[in-house]
Amino acid sequence: MISNITYMSGVKSLKEIDVTGQRVLIRVDFNVPMDAQLNISDDSRIRAALPTINYCIDHNACSITLVSHLGNPKGDYDPRFSLKHIQKRLERLLEKRVEFVEDFEASKAEIASCSLERVFLLENIRFYEGEKKNDPELSRKLGEICDVYVNDAFGTSHRKHASTYGITDYVDTCVAGFLMMKEIAAFNKALEKPMHPIALVVGGAKISSKITLLSAVMPKIDKLIIGGAMSNTFLRALGYDMQASLYEDAFVETAKQVLEDATLHKVKIYLPVDVVITNSVDHPVDVKVVPAQDVLEGFQAVDIGPATVKLFSEAIELSNTIIWNGPMGIYEIEKFSKGTYKIASAIGDCYAYTIVGGGDTADAVEKAGEKENFSFISTGGGASLELLEGKILPGFECLDRLEA
Ligand code: ADP
Ligand code: MG
């Protein structure tokens, strides 16, 4: 039986087709982390899409339409999530004019015309309610503005959305971009014949979307190290009062199940033994380190403490494959960044094969100055966890395949 990764490696890539004179639509992942003032804090995901975009320009595609989401807007238009914030950076990186398209349906004729070599950037595709529903109407409309579809959005390839999946029903030629191929090759190296012990380090704030994956990956891993807001839900499951900490009540039972599954599969679990707490994230004056059981009333856990850093680092050091997704604390705020940066160094110092995934985690690794010390920086967080689980990601499944 071939593995999910070997199967996915068999998709047709952009290199295999001729884009000359074609109207190419590229699903990119420009979902970059931004600060409160909407400055891009890490443009790695934009840079990661450049080889594919440049290849299409170099091979005389007649128009290139870039489609992406940014954040998770609730409902329709919300200026905070506009891709307009990305346009300038993209123009600078491509050294080429990029035309921003607010409403692709209204501009359909212009995008679909093939008179000039132009690059269009569509507004956040998640402003359309059909995107996350994989709506055939939206998929068809996107299909109508191109001859060739290229998926290069690895970070969203675990989602069955109109622009990552449904569109392929309406376009004859559907291939993978270079980032997708590069990512799958790196995971192939890590997971095809992995070196044990394998440690999965998880953290971050997307608790509901990631916690359910943890039970599924249990048969594949030897150690599960949990920090960040994710660990608050687990500490709550142990019965600790987490006070004002970010955790999800609705997933406390899931956390208990994960702990049981770990025992079943003989996976070693590492949870914070101490945490950094504050009573105000915005004005962090009162900051303390306490045992995980002793979060003070009105305070919240915002980082792992020094004893936890030591514990996690030792568990990491004894691993041969390490996959990390999710920061250990609110690393964007200096006072709460120590745990994340120290774990970045601990993983970076290892002789293991090390993969980090996720927009924020990759940003944290870069800020920690550890980028060069990792074997591979993936643009996908959730996608990498689903790969580890053994799934064929929908974004690959729907593409054309190389002939046998
Ligand atoms: P990634 O983008 O790498 O997949 P997530 O988006 O899941 O990671 O999580 C990153 C976010 O988690 C960061 O913005 C960070 O501030 C937040 N975070 C981590 N730990 C905590 C915590 N203890 N309390 C609140 N937020 C946290
Ligand atoms: Mg994130």
mmCIF file of C-alpha atoms and ligand atoms in Angstrom, residues 33 45 203-207 209-210 227-232 245-246 276 281 300-304 324-333 340 357-363 380-382, ligand 1:
data_model
loop_
_atom_site.group_PDB
_atom_site.id
_atom_site.type_symbol
_atom_site.label_atom_id
_atom_site.label_comp_id
_atom_site.label_asym_id
_atom_site.label_seq_id
_atom_site.Cartn_x
_atom_site.Cartn_y
_atom_site.Cartn_z
ATOM 1 C CA PRO A 33 0.569 37.259 10.282
ATOM 2 C CA ARG A 45 4.268 33.001 2.786
ATOM 3 C CA GLY A 203 0.732 25.026 21.033
ATOM 4 C CA GLY A 204 -0.943 28.140 19.710
ATOM 5 C CA ALA A 205 -4.479 29.358 19.900
ATOM 6 C CA LYS A 206 -6.406 27.441 17.228
ATOM 7 C CA ILE A 207 -7.559 24.920 19.781
ATOM 8 C CA SER A 209 -9.411 23.052 14.813
ATOM 9 C CA LYS A 210 -6.265 21.256 16.014
ATOM 10 C CA GLY A 227 2.149 24.234 25.406
ATOM 11 C CA GLY A 228 0.502 27.580 24.591
ATOM 12 C CA ALA A 229 -3.220 28.156 24.865
ATOM 13 C CA MET A 230 -3.692 24.579 23.659
ATOM 14 C CA SER A 231 -2.240 23.309 26.946
ATOM 15 C CA ASN A 232 -4.680 25.412 28.986
ATOM 16 C CA SER A 245 -6.685 31.836 30.605
ATOM 17 C CA LEU A 246 -7.637 31.239 27.001
ATOM 18 C CA VAL A 276 3.748 32.691 33.293
ATOM 19 C CA VAL A 281 -2.069 41.218 28.586
ATOM 20 C CA GLN A 300 -4.285 34.155 32.777
ATOM 21 C CA ALA A 301 -1.530 31.822 31.608
ATOM 22 C CA VAL A 302 0.320 33.515 28.755
ATOM 23 C CA ASP A 303 3.544 31.495 28.430
ATOM 24 C CA ILE A 304 5.189 28.339 29.719
ATOM 25 C CA TRP A 324 6.321 21.736 15.788
ATOM 26 C CA ASN A 325 3.155 23.729 15.310
ATOM 27 C CA GLY A 326 1.896 26.464 17.617
ATOM 28 C CA PRO A 327 3.767 28.968 19.828
ATOM 29 C CA MET A 328 4.200 28.264 23.565
ATOM 30 C CA GLY A 329 2.732 31.625 24.580
ATOM 31 C CA ILE A 330 1.726 35.077 23.368
ATOM 32 C CA TYR A 331 5.123 35.432 21.713
ATOM 33 C CA GLU A 332 4.114 38.688 20.003
ATOM 34 C CA ILE A 333 4.520 40.397 23.408
ATOM 35 C CA THR A 340 8.488 30.083 22.627
ATOM 36 C CA GLY A 357 4.716 24.566 10.492
ATOM 37 C CA GLY A 358 2.173 27.367 10.820
ATOM 38 C CA GLY A 359 2.241 31.087 10.057
ATOM 39 C CA ASP A 360 2.784 32.273 13.617
ATOM 40 C CA THR A 361 5.166 29.494 14.602
ATOM 41 C CA ALA A 362 7.342 30.127 11.541
ATOM 42 C CA ASP A 363 7.316 33.834 12.416
ATOM 43 C CA GLY A 380 1.264 24.886 6.713
ATOM 44 C CA GLY A 381 0.257 24.340 10.343
ATOM 45 C CA GLY A 382 -3.023 22.415 10.231
HETATM 46 P P1 ADP B 1 0.088 28.917 13.810
HETATM 47 O O1 ADP B 1 -0.253 30.206 13.080
HETATM 48 O O2 ADP B 1 1.558 28.720 13.931
HETATM 49 O O3 ADP B 1 -0.619 27.724 13.221
HETATM 50 P P2 ADP B 1 -1.887 29.472 15.859
HETATM 51 O O4 ADP B 1 -2.494 30.452 14.923
HETATM 52 O O5 ADP B 1 -2.661 28.255 16.222
HETATM 53 O O6 ADP B 1 -0.438 29.048 15.331
HETATM 54 O O7 ADP B 1 -1.546 30.181 17.233
HETATM 55 C C1 ADP B 1 -0.748 31.350 17.333
HETATM 56 C C2 ADP B 1 -1.291 32.303 18.357
HETATM 57 O O8 ADP B 1 -1.453 31.649 19.606
HETATM 58 C C3 ADP B 1 -0.393 33.473 18.612
HETATM 59 O O9 ADP B 1 -1.019 34.646 18.163
HETATM 60 C C4 ADP B 1 -0.190 33.479 20.134
HETATM 61 O O10 ADP B 1 -0.252 34.761 20.692
HETATM 62 C C5 ADP B 1 -1.349 32.644 20.599
HETATM 63 N N1 ADP B 1 -1.118 32.033 21.921
HETATM 64 C C6 ADP B 1 -0.194 31.110 22.264
HETATM 65 N N2 ADP B 1 -0.258 30.814 23.580
HETATM 66 C C7 ADP B 1 -1.257 31.560 24.093
HETATM 67 C C8 ADP B 1 -1.816 31.713 25.401
HETATM 68 N N3 ADP B 1 -1.338 31.034 26.449
HETATM 69 N N4 ADP B 1 -2.859 32.567 25.553
HETATM 70 C C9 ADP B 1 -3.336 33.249 24.492
HETATM 71 N N5 ADP B 1 -2.851 33.165 23.232
HETATM 72 C C10 ADP B 1 -1.820 32.326 23.029
#
